[in-house]
CSV table of C-alpha atoms and ligand atoms in Angstrom, one decimal:
chain,number,residue,atom,x,y,z
A,444,MET,CA,-10.0,6.0,25.5
A,445,ILE,CA,-8.4,9.2,24.3
A,446,THR,CA,-10.2,12.1,22.8
A,447,ILE,CA,-8.2,14.0,20.2
A,448,THR,CA,-8.9,16.9,17.9
A,449,THR,CA,-7.7,16.6,14.3
A,450,PRO,CA,-6.1,19.6,12.6
A,451,GLN,CA,-9.4,20.0,10.8
A,452,GLY,CA,-11.1,20.5,14.2
A,453,LYS,CA,-12.9,17.2,14.3
A,454,GLN,CA,-13.2,15.2,17.5
A,455,VAL,CA,-12.2,11.6,17.4
A,456,GLU,CA,-12.5,9.1,20.3
A,457,ILE,CA,-9.7,6.6,19.9
A,458,VAL,CA,-10.8,3.5,21.8
A,459,LEU,CA,-9.3,0.0,22.4
A,460,GLU,CA,-11.1,-3.1,21.4
A,461,ARG,CA,-11.6,-4.2,25.0
A,462,GLU,CA,-13.4,-1.0,25.8
A,463,LEU,CA,-16.2,-1.9,23.5
A,464,CYS,CA,-19.3,-2.7,25.5
A,465,GLN,CA,-20.8,-6.1,24.7
A,466,PRO,CA,-19.9,-6.0,21.0
A,467,VAL,CA,-21.7,-8.2,18.5
A,468,ASP,CA,-20.5,-9.1,15.1
A,469,THR,CA,-23.0,-8.2,12.4
A,470,GLY,CA,-20.9,-8.9,9.4
A,471,GLU,CA,-19.4,-5.8,7.9
A,472,HIS,CA,-19.9,-3.9,11.2
A,473,VAL,CA,-19.6,-4.5,14.9
A,474,ARG,CA,-22.4,-3.1,17.0
A,475,ALA,CA,-21.8,-2.2,20.7
A,476,TYR,CA,-23.5,-0.2,23.5
A,477,CYS,CA,-22.0,3.3,23.4
A,478,HIS,CA,-19.8,3.8,26.4
A,479,LEU,CA,-19.3,7.4,25.5
A,480,HIS,CA,-22.9,8.5,26.2
A,481,GLY,CA,-23.6,5.5,28.4
A,482,SER,CA,-26.4,3.8,26.5
A,483,ASP,CA,-27.3,0.3,27.6
A,484,HIS,CA,-30.6,-0.1,25.7
A,485,GLN,CA,-29.5,0.0,22.2
A,486,ARG,CA,-26.2,-0.9,20.5
A,487,SER,CA,-26.0,2.6,18.9
A,488,LEU,CA,-22.3,2.4,18.2
A,489,SER,CA,-21.5,0.9,14.8
A,490,ILE,CA,-18.0,0.3,13.8
A,491,ASN,CA,-16.7,-0.8,10.4
A,492,LYS,CA,-14.4,-3.8,10.9
A,493,MET,CA,-12.4,-3.1,7.8
A,494,THR,CA,-11.5,0.5,8.6
A,495,GLY,CA,-11.9,0.7,12.4
A,496,TRP,CA,-14.0,3.8,12.0
A,497,GLY,CA,-17.3,4.0,13.8
A,498,HIS,CA,-20.2,6.3,14.7
A,499,CYS,CA,-22.8,6.5,17.4
A,500,PHE,CA,-26.2,6.9,16.0
A,501,ASN,CA,-27.7,8.4,19.2
A,502,ALA,CA,-28.8,11.9,18.2
A,503,ALA,CA,-27.4,13.4,21.3
A,504,CYS,CA,-24.1,11.7,21.1
A,505,GLN,CA,-23.0,11.4,17.4
A,506,ALA,CA,-19.5,10.4,18.5
A,507,THR,CA,-16.9,9.5,15.9
A,508,VAL,CA,-14.7,6.6,17.1
A,509,LEU,CA,-11.7,4.8,15.9
A,510,VAL,CA,-10.8,1.3,17.3
A,511,ALA,CA,-7.1,1.5,17.5
A,512,GLU,CA,-6.2,-2.1,17.0
A,513,TRP,CA,-8.3,-2.4,13.9
A,514,ASN,CA,-6.5,0.5,12.2
A,515,ARG,CA,-3.2,0.9,13.9
A,516,PRO,CA,-1.6,3.2,11.2
A,517,VAL,CA,-4.3,5.7,11.4
A,518,ALA,CA,-4.6,5.6,15.2
A,519,GLN,CA,-0.9,6.2,15.5
A,520,HIS,CA,-0.9,8.9,12.9
A,521,LEU,CA,-3.7,10.8,14.7
A,522,LEU,CA,-2.2,10.4,18.1
A,523,HIS,CA,1.2,11.4,17.0
A,524,SER,CA,0.1,14.5,15.1
A,525,TYR,CA,-2.1,15.4,18.1
A,526,TYR,CA,0.6,15.2,20.7
A,527,GLN,CA,3.1,16.9,18.4
A,528,GLY,CA,0.6,19.7,18.0
A,529,LEU,CA,0.4,20.1,21.7
A,530,THR,CA,4.1,20.0,22.3
A,531,SER,CA,5.1,22.3,19.5
A,532,ALA,CA,2.4,24.9,20.1
A,533,ALA,CA,1.5,26.2,23.6
A,534,LEU,CA,3.1,23.7,25.8
A,535,PRO,CA,6.8,23.3,24.9
A,536,SER,CA,7.7,21.1,27.9
A,537,TYR,CA,4.6,19.0,27.9
A,538,GLN,CA,5.1,15.3,27.8
A,539,PRO,CA,2.1,13.1,27.2
A,540,PRO,CA,1.9,11.2,30.5
A,541,HIS,CA,-0.5,8.4,29.8
A,542,LEU,CA,0.0,7.2,26.3
A,543,PRO,CA,-1.3,3.6,26.2
A,544,SER,CA,1.4,1.0,25.8
A,545,TRP,CA,0.3,0.1,22.3
A,546,HIS,CA,1.2,3.6,21.1
A,547,ARG,CA,4.8,3.4,22.2
A,548,SER,CA,5.2,-0.2,21.2
A,549,SER,CA,6.9,-0.7,17.9
A,550,VAL,CA,6.1,-4.4,17.8
A,551,VAL,CA,4.3,-5.2,14.6
A,552,GLN,CA,1.1,-7.0,15.3
A,553,PRO,CA,-1.4,-8.3,12.9
A,554,LEU,CA,-4.9,-6.8,12.9
A,555,LEU,CA,-7.0,-8.6,15.4
A,556,LEU,CA,-9.9,-9.2,13.1
A,557,PRO,CA,-9.9,-11.6,10.2
A,558,LEU,CA,-10.5,-10.2,6.7
A,559,PRO,CA,-13.8,-8.5,6.6
A,560,LYS,CA,-16.7,-10.5,5.1
A,561,THR,CA,-17.3,-8.0,2.4
A,562,ILE,CA,-14.4,-9.5,0.5
A,563,PRO,CA,-15.8,-12.3,-1.6
A,564,ALA,CA,-14.7,-15.8,-0.6
A,565,TRP,CA,-12.9,-16.5,-3.9
A,566,GLN,CA,-10.7,-13.4,-3.4
A,567,GLN,CA,-9.9,-14.4,0.1
A,568,GLU,CA,-9.0,-17.9,-1.1
A,569,GLU,CA,-7.0,-16.5,-4.0
A,570,LEU,CA,-4.9,-14.3,-1.6
A,571,HIS,CA,-4.3,-17.2,0.8
A,572,MET,CA,-3.1,-19.5,-2.0
A,573,LEU,CA,-0.8,-16.8,-3.4
A,574,GLN,CA,0.6,-16.2,0.1
A,575,ALA,CA,1.2,-19.9,0.5
A,576,LEU,CA,3.1,-20.0,-2.8
A,577,ASP,CA,5.1,-16.9,-2.1
A,578,GLU,CA,8.4,-18.6,-1.6
A,579,GLN,CA,7.9,-20.8,-4.7
A,580,MET,CA,7.0,-17.8,-6.8
A,581,ARG,CA,10.3,-16.1,-5.8
A,582,TRP,CA,12.2,-19.3,-6.5
A,583,ALA,CA,10.5,-19.5,-9.9
A,584,LEU,CA,11.7,-16.0,-10.7
A,585,ALA,CA,15.3,-16.9,-9.8
A,586,HIS,CA,15.0,-19.9,-12.2
A,587,SER,CA,13.0,-18.5,-15.1
A,588,GLN,CA,15.0,-17.3,-18.1
A,589,ARG,CA,11.9,-15.7,-19.6
A,590,ALA,CA,11.0,-13.6,-16.5
A,591,GLN,CA,14.6,-12.6,-16.1
A,592,LEU,CA,14.9,-11.6,-19.7
A,593,TYR,CA,11.9,-9.4,-19.3
A,594,LEU,CA,13.3,-7.7,-16.2
A,595,HIS,CA,16.7,-7.3,-18.0
A,596,GLU,CA,15.1,-5.6,-21.0
A,597,ARG,CA,13.3,-3.2,-18.6
A,598,GLY,CA,16.7,-2.4,-17.1
A,599,ILE,CA,16.1,-4.2,-13.7
A,600,PRO,CA,18.8,-6.5,-12.4
A,601,LEU,CA,17.6,-9.8,-11.0
A,602,THR,CA,19.1,-9.1,-7.6
A,603,ILE,CA,17.1,-5.9,-7.1
A,604,ALA,CA,13.9,-7.8,-8.1
A,605,LYS,CA,14.7,-10.6,-5.7
A,606,THR,CA,15.4,-8.4,-2.7
A,607,SER,CA,12.2,-6.5,-3.4
A,608,GLY,CA,10.2,-9.7,-3.0
A,609,VAL,CA,9.2,-10.0,-6.7
A,610,GLY,CA,8.0,-13.5,-7.8
A,611,TYR,CA,6.9,-15.2,-11.0
A,612,VAL,CA,4.1,-17.7,-11.7
A,613,PRO,CA,5.3,-20.0,-14.5
A,614,PRO,CA,2.7,-22.2,-16.2
A,615,ALA,CA,4.6,-25.3,-14.8
A,616,LEU,CA,4.0,-24.3,-11.2
A,617,LEU,CA,0.2,-24.8,-11.4
A,618,GLU,CA,0.5,-27.9,-13.5
A,619,ARG,CA,2.3,-29.8,-10.7
A,620,PRO,CA,0.4,-32.8,-9.4
A,621,ASP,CA,0.1,-31.3,-5.9
A,622,MET,CA,-1.8,-28.4,-7.2
A,623,GLY,CA,-5.6,-28.9,-6.9
A,624,LYS,CA,-7.9,-26.0,-6.5
A,625,GLU,CA,-4.9,-23.6,-7.2
A,626,ARG,CA,-4.9,-24.6,-10.8
A,627,GLU,CA,-8.3,-23.1,-11.4
A,628,LEU,CA,-8.3,-20.2,-8.9
A,629,LEU,CA,-4.8,-18.9,-9.7
A,630,HIS,CA,-5.2,-19.4,-13.5
A,631,ARG,CA,-5.3,-15.7,-14.0
A,632,TRP,CA,-1.9,-15.2,-12.3
A,633,VAL,CA,-0.1,-17.5,-14.7
A,634,ASP,CA,2.9,-15.9,-16.6
A,635,ARG,CA,2.8,-12.9,-14.4
A,636,LEU,CA,5.4,-11.1,-12.3
A,637,LEU,CA,4.1,-10.6,-8.8
A,638,PHE,CA,4.9,-7.7,-6.6
A,639,PRO,CA,4.0,-7.9,-2.8
A,640,LEU,CA,1.8,-5.1,-1.5
A,641,ASN,CA,1.2,-3.7,1.9
A,642,SER,CA,-1.9,-2.1,3.4
A,643,PRO,CA,-3.4,-1.6,6.8
A,644,PHE,CA,-5.6,-4.5,6.0
A,645,GLY,CA,-2.8,-6.9,5.4
A,646,ARG,CA,-0.6,-8.0,2.5
A,647,GLY,CA,-1.6,-8.5,-1.1
A,648,TYR,CA,-0.2,-8.8,-4.6
A,649,ILE,CA,-0.3,-7.0,-8.0
A,650,GLY,CA,0.7,-9.1,-11.0
A,651,ARG,CA,2.0,-7.9,-14.4
A,652,SER,CA,1.2,-10.1,-17.4
A,653,LEU,CA,4.0,-11.3,-19.6
A,654,TRP,CA,1.5,-12.9,-22.0
A,655,HIS,CA,2.9,-13.2,-25.5
A,656,TRP,CA,5.9,-11.0,-24.6
A,657,GLN,CA,9.0,-11.9,-26.5
A,658,SER,CA,12.5,-10.6,-26.2
A,659,GLY,CA,13.0,-7.4,-28.1
A,660,MET,CA,9.4,-6.4,-27.8
A,661,ASN,CA,9.3,-3.0,-26.2
A,662,GLU,CA,6.8,-1.9,-23.5
A,663,MET,CA,4.6,0.1,-25.9
A,664,ILE,CA,4.1,-2.8,-28.2
A,665,HIS,CA,3.4,-5.3,-25.5
A,666,LYS,CA,1.0,-2.9,-23.8
A,667,ALA,CA,-0.9,-2.5,-27.1
A,668,LEU,CA,-1.0,-6.3,-27.5
A,669,LEU,CA,-2.5,-6.6,-24.0
A,670,GLU,CA,-5.1,-3.9,-24.7
A,671,ARG,CA,-6.6,-5.9,-27.6
A,672,PRO,CA,-10.0,-7.4,-26.9
A,673,GLY,CA,-9.7,-10.9,-25.4
A,674,SER,CA,-6.2,-10.4,-24.0
A,675,PRO,CA,-5.5,-10.8,-20.3
A,676,LYS,CA,-5.4,-7.7,-18.2
A,677,ARG,CA,-2.0,-6.0,-18.1
A,678,TRP,CA,-2.2,-5.7,-14.3
A,679,ILE,CA,-4.4,-7.6,-11.8
A,680,LYS,CA,-4.6,-7.2,-8.0
A,681,THR,CA,-5.7,-9.2,-5.0
A,682,ASN,CA,-8.2,-7.8,-2.5
A,683,PRO,CA,-7.0,-6.2,-0.3
A,684,ALA,CA,-4.3,-4.6,-2.5
A,685,GLY,CA,-2.1,-1.8,-1.3
A,686,TRP,CA,1.3,-0.2,-2.0
A,687,PHE,CA,4.5,-1.8,-3.2
A,688,GLY,CA,7.1,-0.8,-0.6
A,689,MET,CA,8.3,-1.6,2.9
A,690,GLU,CA,5.9,-2.5,5.7
A,691,PHE,CA,4.4,0.7,7.1
A,692,GLU,CA,6.3,0.4,10.4
A,693,GLN,CA,9.6,0.3,8.5
A,694,LEU,CA,9.1,3.4,6.4
A,695,PRO,CA,11.7,6.2,7.2
A,696,ASP,CA,10.8,9.8,7.9
A,697,THR,CA,11.2,10.8,4.2
A,698,ILE,CA,9.6,8.8,1.5
A,699,ILE,CA,9.4,9.0,-2.3
A,700,LEU,CA,6.0,8.2,-3.9
A,701,VAL,CA,6.1,6.8,-7.5
A,702,GLU,CA,3.2,5.4,-9.6
A,703,GLY,CA,4.4,2.0,-10.9
A,704,ALA,CA,6.0,-1.1,-9.6
A,705,PHE,CA,8.7,-0.8,-12.2
A,706,ASP,CA,9.3,2.8,-11.3
A,707,ARG,CA,10.1,1.7,-7.8
A,708,LEU,CA,12.5,-1.0,-9.0
A,709,THR,CA,14.1,1.6,-11.3
A,710,LEU,CA,14.8,4.0,-8.4
A,711,VAL,CA,16.2,1.2,-6.3
A,712,THR,CA,18.5,0.1,-9.2
A,713,ALA,CA,19.7,3.7,-9.6
A,714,GLY,CA,20.9,3.7,-6.0
A,715,LEU,CA,18.0,5.3,-4.1
A,716,PRO,CA,17.4,3.7,-0.7
A,717,ALA,CA,14.7,1.0,-1.1
A,718,PRO,CA,13.0,1.6,2.2
A,719,GLN,CA,12.2,5.2,1.1
A,720,ILE,CA,10.4,4.3,-2.1
A,721,VAL,CA,6.7,3.5,-2.2
A,722,ALA,CA,4.9,2.7,-5.4
A,723,LEU,CA,1.1,3.4,-5.3
A,724,VAL,CA,0.4,0.9,-8.1
A,725,GLY,CA,-3.0,2.5,-8.8
A,726,THR,CA,-4.0,2.6,-5.2
A,727,ALA,CA,-5.1,6.0,-4.0
A,728,VAL,CA,-3.0,7.8,-1.4
A,729,GLN,CA,-4.8,7.4,1.9
A,730,VAL,CA,-3.0,10.0,4.1
A,731,GLU,CA,-4.1,8.0,7.1
A,732,TRP,CA,-2.1,5.1,5.9
A,733,LEU,CA,1.1,6.9,6.4
A,734,PRO,CA,2.6,6.0,9.8
A,735,ALA,CA,3.4,8.8,12.2
A,736,GLN,CA,7.2,8.7,11.6
A,737,VAL,CA,6.7,9.8,8.0
A,738,LYS,CA,7.2,13.6,7.9
A,739,THR,CA,8.3,14.4,4.3
A,740,VAL,CA,7.0,13.1,1.0
A,741,VAL,CA,8.7,13.5,-2.3
A,742,LEU,CA,6.1,13.1,-5.1
A,743,ALA,CA,7.8,11.6,-8.2
A,744,LEU,CA,4.7,10.6,-10.3
A,745,ASP,CA,4.5,10.1,-14.0
A,746,GLY,CA,5.1,13.0,-16.5
A,747,ASP,CA,1.8,12.7,-18.4
A,748,ASP,CA,-1.2,14.9,-17.7
A,749,GLY,CA,-2.7,12.4,-15.3
A,750,GLY,CA,0.5,12.3,-13.3
A,751,LYS,CA,0.8,16.0,-13.1
A,752,GLU,CA,-2.8,16.4,-12.0
A,753,ALA,CA,-2.4,13.7,-9.4
A,754,SER,CA,0.7,15.4,-8.2
A,755,SER,CA,-0.8,18.8,-7.5
A,756,ARG,CA,-3.9,17.2,-5.9
A,757,LEU,CA,-1.7,15.0,-3.7
A,758,ALA,CA,0.6,17.8,-2.7
A,759,ASP,CA,-2.4,19.7,-1.3
A,760,GLN,CA,-3.8,16.7,0.5
A,761,LEU,CA,-0.5,15.8,2.1
A,762,ALA,CA,0.3,19.4,3.1
A,763,GLN,CA,-3.1,19.7,4.7
A,764,ALA,CA,-2.3,16.6,6.8
A,765,GLY,CA,0.8,18.4,8.1
A,766,LEU,CA,3.4,16.7,5.9
A,767,ARG,CA,6.2,18.4,4.1
A,768,VAL,CA,5.9,17.9,0.3
A,769,GLN,CA,8.5,18.1,-2.4
A,770,VAL,CA,7.3,17.7,-5.9
A,771,CYS,CA,9.6,16.2,-8.4
A,772,LEU,CA,8.4,16.5,-12.0
A,773,LEU,CA,9.4,14.2,-14.8
A,774,GLY,CA,10.0,16.8,-17.5
A,775,LYS,CA,8.8,16.6,-21.1
A,776,ASN,CA,11.1,14.4,-23.1
A,777,ASN,CA,11.1,12.1,-26.1
A,778,TRP,CA,11.7,9.0,-24.2
A,779,GLY,CA,8.7,8.2,-22.0
A,780,LYS,CA,6.3,9.3,-19.4
A,781,ASP,CA,7.7,7.2,-16.4
A,782,TRP,CA,11.0,6.7,-14.7
A,783,ASN,CA,11.4,3.2,-16.0
A,784,GLU,CA,11.0,4.2,-19.7
A,785,LEU,CA,13.4,7.1,-19.2
A,786,TRP,CA,15.9,4.8,-17.4
A,787,GLN,CA,16.0,2.3,-20.3
A,788,HIS,CA,17.0,5.1,-22.7
A,789,LEU,CA,19.1,7.4,-20.6
A,790,GLY,CA,20.4,5.4,-17.7
A,791,GLN,CA,21.5,7.1,-14.5
A,792,GLN,CA,21.1,10.7,-15.6
A,793,SER,CA,17.3,10.1,-16.0
A,794,LEU,CA,17.0,9.9,-12.2
A,795,THR,CA,18.8,13.2,-11.5
A,796,PRO,CA,15.6,15.1,-10.7
A,797,VAL,CA,14.7,12.5,-8.0
A,798,PHE,CA,18.1,12.7,-6.4
A,799,GLU,CA,17.9,16.5,-6.5
A,800,ALA,CA,14.4,16.6,-4.9
A,801,LEU,CA,15.6,14.2,-2.2
A,802,SER,CA,18.6,16.4,-1.4
A,803,GLU,CA,16.5,19.4,-1.2
A,804,THR,CA,14.4,17.8,1.5
A,805,ARG,CA,17.6,17.3,3.5
A,806,SER,CA,18.9,20.9,3.1
A,807,ALA,CA,15.5,22.5,3.8
B,462,ZN,ZN1,-23.0,7.4,21.9
């Protein structure tokens, strides 16, 4: 167990799973005797399995705990900022002597707990089925003229989509004789491009519908078509969902946050380093998700009012968490509100603001 104090002055007890005293699984939560104040009459410690965060309900204790293995990214982030605070402030030569081995370890381990029970069974099943079909969905993308034409018209080369793990679910895939339950459960994923997502709770997918899309149909028209009553949703996600980008452990010290999956592919196509680019795909920024090695964030969100508002809100939130922030605004123009629309019309020059923002982070 390690007691740390967050920059906001809050005390958090970071504990290991094996330190929990006679834990019992109660579904969404695990209850345990509180080893912090030494109770053995009531299991006053309650920990949310999904987030790893817990609380002691004993009035005299009230401890806030985080089970490290259940939320590795947050535990690492907290520990890292804590020790960094100590080393850079009063104790320049201080070296943390007794960091537990899991802190130093860069080995990627899955969360020890299965998906929390709060996720409905059908969503768990849906996710497992999609994961099992991952390779076949990628193969399908590499062999579908329709999906490739769509990517091409959005200015994304097939090679970029392939190396980013994008897949496609053609109708024929679910009509195969070996597909049973999949046909029904994955029906809503048919004729979609799938982008793999990462979160501290595991991998997921977001899927973009190509329903009734035809060559030559631009994004605005297709969007309007999908917004008509009775049309499939433009985007759907698994539970858990997450961000479209590298696995958390592989993120470099400077990352670029964009809004959409196609924005990320656009930036990669333009020559920005893929590991640096993370698309939020509608998932809120949880600062705790950012692994400790991330120090600088370039915000390159959409140019509409929503994007601008999110940008300034996020900039504050990230700065408060001790990260360096560089805001890159997509200026007013006649071509579109996101990087992909701009890219389709203006090509390489549309990404100049992102390259500039990135080089400013290097020179600062
Ligand atoms: Zn307690």
